[in-house]
Amino acid sequence: MNTKPTYKIALDAMGGDFAPANEIKGALLASEILNQHHNIEIVFVGDESKIKDELSKQNNSAMNYSIHHTDEIVDMHDDPTQIVKTKKNSSLYKAMELHSERKVDAFVSAGNTGAVLSTGTILLGRIKGVSRPTIGSFFPTVTKRPVLILDVGANLEPKPKYLYEFAVMGSIFSKQMLNIERPKVGLLNVGEEKEKGTELLQETNILLSESNLNFIGNVEGRDLLQGNIDVVICDGFTGNVVLKFAEGVFSFLKGKIKAMAAKSIVNKGIILLISPFLKNLFKELDYQQYGGVPLLGVDGVVIIGHGKSSPLAIQNMIIRAVEYIDKNINEKIKFALNL
């Protein structure tokens, strides 16, 4: 008889813009799905009275949960590097501390990304062989398979060695989470020729070319969404600009369509006719479908979400955390970087 694996997931219940309502609704959705094959306990970390008040509004009979009370909240204006000194009783810090003490199996938050990065790195430490943790983000492509771009903001001035490690971690993550046997890795540059770009990119190209990774060479911005690359490597400054631009394009398209519909009845009718297509398109572009992204390289399981995460996004973040544990990704990263 098979025994269901049992995991505790620490959820920063006060982290998102709509906390704790969306966090609790998302946890309920995730529990309904995950408890078919797992025994999941959600550990809500945050203001106990607010959490209980929100729980009372929901039918939570299908969810196994506990509450760890905290008095403080980390907001988007807090200095990420100071959280470990100034807000040790915050929901973010306490949830991460529970994970560092191995009282829970994973940490999930839609809070301050920089604070999650710095707190996770300090409290959890790095996997052996990892110089710097990295944050990636999934982007939709013209195919059904998304592309993972990293780094998207954690390391603004990396070394070639760091970018090589990002490529290794990204390849392992894509293989395990997206079932891609040999993920294609590209290096974001201003041209395809290996001589192009800064000294950082030229030296990184050499490291990747000499590795066992499925490195296809330099790629350009126009290649990102074509669906023929699985992992794209870049410095955090470039990656963050790409990420924020992509988020802007999503809003731009929605705004343009609404503006066109308002111009005439004919336009409105045309848009109504193609609304099923537009609905599917925007679903693919929506960050909520991917939930959160992992903080790769820390000695733990950390999933970070958008501040505006909906219950659906929170649900998918928790599911990603469980998949990460199931697939033992950190041990695979450790093995690959310490051969």
Tab-separated table of C-alpha atoms in Angstrom, residues 51-318:
chain	number	residue	atom	x	y	z
A	51	ILE	CA	-6.052	34.963	9.202
A	52	LYS	CA	-8.807	33.470	11.381
A	53	ASP	CA	-11.238	36.143	10.254
A	54	GLU	CA	-10.601	35.293	6.600
A	55	LEU	CA	-10.720	31.546	7.259
A	56	SER	CA	-14.150	31.962	8.862
A	57	LYS	CA	-15.457	33.254	5.528
A	58	GLN	CA	-14.321	30.131	3.674
A	59	ASN	CA	-15.216	26.462	3.753
A	60	ASN	CA	-11.841	25.160	4.928
A	61	SER	CA	-12.880	21.615	5.833
A	62	ALA	CA	-10.692	20.187	3.038
A	63	MET	CA	-7.562	21.946	4.287
A	64	ASN	CA	-5.163	20.878	7.007
A	65	TYR	CA	-3.607	24.024	8.436
A	66	SER	CA	-1.978	25.714	11.403
A	67	ILE	CA	-1.254	29.355	12.223
A	68	HIS	CA	2.037	30.855	13.363
A	69	HIS	CA	1.329	34.355	14.674
A	70	THR	CA	3.552	37.347	13.859
A	71	ASP	CA	3.089	41.065	14.538
A	72	GLU	CA	5.064	42.632	11.704
A	73	ILE	CA	4.720	42.852	7.934
A	74	VAL	CA	7.409	43.415	5.318
A	75	ASP	CA	6.166	45.859	2.689
A	76	MET	CA	7.581	46.938	-0.664
A	77	HIS	CA	9.276	49.989	0.861
A	78	ASP	CA	11.401	48.030	3.338
A	79	ASP	CA	15.114	47.689	2.627
A	80	PRO	CA	15.498	44.000	1.677
A	81	THR	CA	18.982	43.756	3.175
A	82	GLN	CA	17.811	44.997	6.580
A	83	ILE	CA	14.883	42.628	7.141
A	84	VAL	CA	17.032	40.133	9.048
A	85	LYS	CA	17.914	42.902	11.504
A	86	THR	CA	14.822	45.080	11.687
A	87	LYS	CA	11.822	42.788	11.141
A	88	LYS	CA	12.553	39.446	12.741
A	89	ASN	CA	8.939	39.118	13.813
A	90	SER	CA	7.555	39.669	10.327
A	91	SER	CA	5.571	37.002	8.507
A	92	LEU	CA	8.243	36.786	5.811
A	93	TYR	CA	11.165	36.352	8.208
A	94	LYS	CA	9.371	33.902	10.527
A	95	ALA	CA	8.142	31.748	7.654
A	96	MET	CA	11.675	31.574	6.249
A	97	GLU	CA	13.045	30.847	9.731
A	98	LEU	CA	10.644	27.919	10.098
A	99	HIS	CA	12.044	26.553	6.839
A	100	SER	CA	15.659	27.100	7.904
A	101	GLU	CA	14.918	25.157	11.090
A	102	ARG	CA	13.391	22.381	8.944
A	103	LYS	CA	10.053	22.710	10.697
A	104	VAL	CA	8.452	23.112	7.266
A	105	ASP	CA	9.438	21.722	3.882
A	106	ALA	CA	9.000	24.836	1.731
A	107	PHE	CA	8.422	28.582	1.824
A	108	VAL	CA	5.947	30.458	-0.402
A	109	SER	CA	5.472	34.223	-0.577
A	110	ALA	CA	4.002	36.919	-2.818
A	111	GLY	CA	5.815	39.542	-0.784
A	112	ASN	CA	8.883	41.735	-1.296
A	113	THR	CA	11.063	39.803	-3.771
A	114	GLY	CA	14.309	41.409	-2.655
A	115	ALA	CA	13.512	40.614	0.974
A	116	VAL	CA	12.780	36.974	0.112
A	117	LEU	CA	16.088	36.783	-1.771
A	118	SER	CA	18.233	38.292	0.984
A	119	THR	CA	16.448	36.561	3.869
A	120	GLY	CA	16.467	33.210	2.085
A	121	THR	CA	20.150	33.456	1.257
A	122	ILE	CA	21.099	34.363	4.836
A	123	LEU	CA	18.825	31.958	6.715
A	124	LEU	CA	18.924	28.966	4.360
A	125	GLY	CA	22.421	29.348	2.974
A	126	ARG	CA	23.521	28.232	-0.482
A	127	ILE	CA	23.641	24.769	-1.984
A	128	LYS	CA	27.225	23.510	-2.102
A	129	GLY	CA	28.749	24.635	-5.394
A	130	VAL	CA	26.466	27.659	-5.850
A	131	SER	CA	28.157	31.060	-5.793
A	132	ARG	CA	24.980	33.152	-5.960
A	133	PRO	CA	21.276	32.238	-5.878
A	134	THR	CA	19.218	33.360	-8.871
A	135	ILE	CA	15.607	34.214	-9.620
A	136	GLY	CA	14.073	33.206	-12.935
A	137	SER	CA	10.797	33.918	-14.656
A	138	PHE	CA	8.714	32.007	-17.180
A	139	PHE	CA	7.756	33.759	-20.411
A	140	PRO	CA	5.136	32.482	-22.861
A	141	THR	CA	6.237	31.523	-26.370
A	142	VAL	CA	4.526	30.808	-29.698
A	143	THR	CA	4.590	27.124	-28.704
A	144	LYS	CA	2.914	25.571	-25.670
A	145	ARG	CA	6.221	25.466	-23.811
A	146	PRO	CA	7.385	28.559	-21.868
A	147	VAL	CA	10.964	29.798	-21.765
A	148	LEU	CA	12.764	30.259	-18.445
A	149	ILE	CA	14.777	33.468	-18.269
A	150	LEU	CA	17.280	33.994	-15.485
A	151	ASP	CA	18.507	36.066	-13.810
A	152	VAL	CA	15.676	38.612	-13.626
A	153	GLY	CA	16.969	40.879	-10.885
A	154	ALA	CA	18.940	39.095	-8.180
A	155	ASN	CA	22.437	39.630	-9.598
A	156	LEU	CA	22.985	42.917	-11.414
A	157	GLU	CA	26.728	42.512	-11.943
A	158	PRO	CA	27.483	38.776	-12.085
A	159	LYS	CA	30.673	36.984	-13.003
A	160	PRO	CA	30.918	34.443	-15.852
A	161	LYS	CA	31.015	31.652	-13.276
A	162	TYR	CA	27.682	32.788	-11.837
A	163	LEU	CA	26.008	32.794	-15.253
A	164	TYR	CA	27.337	29.308	-15.922
A	165	GLU	CA	25.851	28.114	-12.619
A	166	PHE	CA	22.539	29.776	-13.505
A	167	ALA	CA	22.534	27.804	-16.756
A	168	VAL	CA	23.133	24.535	-14.885
A	169	MET	CA	20.381	25.239	-12.354
A	170	GLY	CA	17.973	26.456	-15.020
A	171	SER	CA	18.559	23.355	-17.127
A	172	ILE	CA	17.900	21.044	-14.198
A	173	PHE	CA	14.776	22.975	-13.221
A	174	SER	CA	13.396	22.916	-16.790
A	175	LYS	CA	14.154	19.229	-17.196
A	176	GLN	CA	12.461	18.269	-13.954
A	177	MET	CA	9.517	20.684	-13.915
A	178	LEU	CA	8.727	20.853	-17.641
A	179	ASN	CA	9.872	17.345	-18.618
A	180	ILE	CA	12.357	18.612	-21.216
A	181	GLU	CA	15.015	15.932	-21.658
A	182	ARG	CA	17.797	18.199	-22.973
A	183	PRO	CA	16.833	21.851	-22.400
A	184	LYS	CA	18.284	24.225	-24.980
A	185	VAL	CA	20.275	27.002	-23.323
A	186	GLY	CA	20.872	30.410	-24.916
A	187	LEU	CA	22.943	33.384	-23.763
A	188	LEU	CA	21.187	36.723	-24.261
A	189	ASN	CA	23.431	39.013	-26.278
A	190	VAL	CA	23.436	41.728	-28.955
A	191	GLY	CA	24.346	39.280	-31.703
A	192	GLU	CA	24.671	35.581	-32.437
A	193	GLU	CA	28.440	35.579	-33.029
A	194	LYS	CA	30.434	34.387	-30.018
A	195	GLU	CA	32.713	37.433	-30.255
A	196	LYS	CA	29.785	39.801	-29.658
A	197	GLY	CA	28.924	41.524	-26.417
A	198	THR	CA	30.744	42.547	-23.278
A	199	GLU	CA	33.726	40.776	-21.757
A	200	LEU	CA	31.302	39.123	-19.327
A	201	LEU	CA	29.244	37.646	-22.158
A	202	GLN	CA	32.277	36.553	-24.191
A	203	GLU	CA	33.798	34.728	-21.221
A	204	THR	CA	30.427	33.180	-20.309
A	205	ASN	CA	30.012	31.977	-23.895
A	206	ILE	CA	33.299	30.101	-23.605
A	207	LEU	CA	32.284	28.463	-20.302
A	208	LEU	CA	28.927	27.374	-21.684
A	209	SER	CA	30.452	26.132	-24.944
A	210	GLU	CA	32.879	23.925	-23.015
A	211	SER	CA	30.167	22.537	-20.688
A	212	ASN	CA	27.956	19.473	-21.050
A	213	LEU	CA	24.884	21.664	-21.315
A	214	ASN	CA	22.827	21.795	-24.500
A	215	PHE	CA	24.157	25.286	-25.274
A	216	ILE	CA	22.967	26.675	-28.615
A	217	GLY	CA	25.000	29.892	-28.445
A	218	ASN	CA	24.096	33.548	-28.220
A	219	VAL	CA	20.475	34.568	-28.720
A	220	GLU	CA	18.915	37.973	-29.250
A	221	GLY	CA	15.848	39.637	-27.791
A	222	ARG	CA	13.732	38.733	-30.808
A	223	ASP	CA	14.420	35.029	-30.155
A	224	LEU	CA	12.995	34.903	-26.628
A	225	LEU	CA	9.382	34.150	-27.482
A	226	GLN	CA	9.899	31.934	-30.535
A	227	GLY	CA	9.723	28.666	-28.608
A	228	ASN	CA	13.050	27.213	-29.778
A	229	ILE	CA	14.965	27.981	-26.562
A	230	ASP	CA	14.186	26.542	-23.126
A	231	VAL	CA	16.524	28.506	-20.850
A	232	VAL	CA	17.920	31.984	-21.486
A	233	ILE	CA	20.764	33.311	-19.352
A	234	CYS	CA	21.500	36.989	-18.701
A	235	ASP	CA	22.598	39.365	-15.949
A	236	GLY	CA	19.941	40.520	-13.506
A	237	PHE	CA	19.850	44.083	-14.820
A	238	THR	CA	19.046	42.989	-18.368
A	239	GLY	CA	16.649	40.291	-17.208
A	240	ASN	CA	14.703	42.669	-14.999
A	241	VAL	CA	14.320	45.184	-17.841
A	242	VAL	CA	13.023	42.384	-20.107
A	243	LEU	CA	10.611	41.211	-17.380
A	244	LYS	CA	9.172	44.665	-16.681
A	245	PHE	CA	8.870	45.404	-20.414
A	246	ALA	CA	6.982	42.144	-20.935
A	247	GLU	CA	4.586	43.000	-18.102
A	248	GLY	CA	4.026	46.375	-19.754
A	249	VAL	CA	3.254	44.793	-23.126
A	250	PHE	CA	0.552	42.636	-21.510
A	251	SER	CA	-1.173	45.722	-20.093
A	252	PHE	CA	-0.619	47.621	-23.338
A	253	LEU	CA	-2.399	44.969	-25.417
A	254	LYS	CA	-5.392	44.891	-23.083
A	255	GLY	CA	-5.642	48.665	-23.130
A	256	LYS	CA	-5.369	48.847	-26.913
A	257	ILE	CA	-8.148	46.304	-27.418
A	258	LYS	CA	-10.458	48.178	-25.050
A	259	ALA	CA	-9.681	51.463	-26.809
A	260	MET	CA	-10.399	49.941	-30.226
A	261	ALA	CA	-13.715	48.510	-29.029
A	262	ALA	CA	-14.768	51.915	-27.727
A	263	LYS	CA	-14.200	53.600	-31.103
A	264	SER	CA	-17.128	52.028	-32.935
A	265	ILE	CA	-19.879	49.409	-32.797
A	266	VAL	CA	-18.207	47.604	-35.712
A	267	ASN	CA	-14.933	47.300	-33.800
A	268	LYS	CA	-16.798	46.109	-30.723
A	269	GLY	CA	-18.575	43.445	-32.776
A	270	ILE	CA	-15.310	42.209	-34.314
A	271	ILE	CA	-13.675	41.968	-30.904
A	272	LEU	CA	-16.666	40.085	-29.514
A	273	LEU	CA	-16.377	37.594	-32.377
A	274	ILE	CA	-12.734	36.899	-31.614
A	275	SER	CA	-13.139	37.098	-27.826
A	276	PRO	CA	-12.610	33.320	-27.318
A	277	PHE	CA	-9.258	33.641	-29.126
A	278	LEU	CA	-8.305	36.726	-27.092
A	279	LYS	CA	-9.281	34.982	-23.855
A	280	ASN	CA	-6.971	32.056	-24.627
A	281	LEU	CA	-4.186	34.412	-25.693
A	282	PHE	CA	-4.329	36.445	-22.506
A	283	LYS	CA	-4.500	33.248	-20.463
A	284	GLU	CA	-1.162	32.177	-21.940
A	285	LEU	CA	0.328	35.609	-21.247
A	286	ASP	CA	-0.949	35.696	-17.672
A	287	TYR	CA	1.720	35.198	-14.981
A	288	GLN	CA	-0.895	33.519	-12.772
A	289	GLN	CA	-0.794	30.360	-14.880
A	290	TYR	CA	2.806	29.757	-13.851
A	291	GLY	CA	2.259	30.771	-10.240
A	292	GLY	CA	5.597	31.814	-8.801
A	293	VAL	CA	9.228	31.338	-9.641
A	294	PRO	CA	11.891	29.535	-7.627
A	295	LEU	CA	14.813	31.069	-5.815
A	296	LEU	CA	17.357	28.662	-7.287
A	297	GLY	CA	20.566	27.960	-5.395
A	298	VAL	CA	19.439	28.299	-1.784
A	299	ASP	CA	19.440	25.240	0.447
A	300	GLY	CA	15.682	25.050	0.626
A	301	VAL	CA	12.519	25.341	-1.434
A	302	VAL	CA	11.509	28.968	-1.965
A	303	ILE	CA	8.786	30.057	-4.376
A	304	ILE	CA	8.263	33.769	-5.000
A	305	GLY	CA	5.135	35.264	-6.546
A	306	HIS	CA	3.954	38.590	-7.921
A	307	GLY	CA	2.655	41.050	-5.333
A	308	LYS	CA	-0.707	41.138	-7.098
A	309	SER	CA	-1.019	37.352	-7.060
A	310	SER	CA	-4.597	36.104	-7.298
A	311	PRO	CA	-5.873	32.981	-5.501
A	312	LEU	CA	-5.091	31.049	-8.713
A	313	ALA	CA	-1.501	32.273	-8.652
A	314	ILE	CA	-1.126	31.380	-4.959
A	315	GLN	CA	-2.574	27.944	-5.683
A	316	ASN	CA	-0.006	27.357	-8.428
A	317	MET	CA	2.848	28.649	-6.261
A	318	ILE	CA	2.042	26.056	-3.596
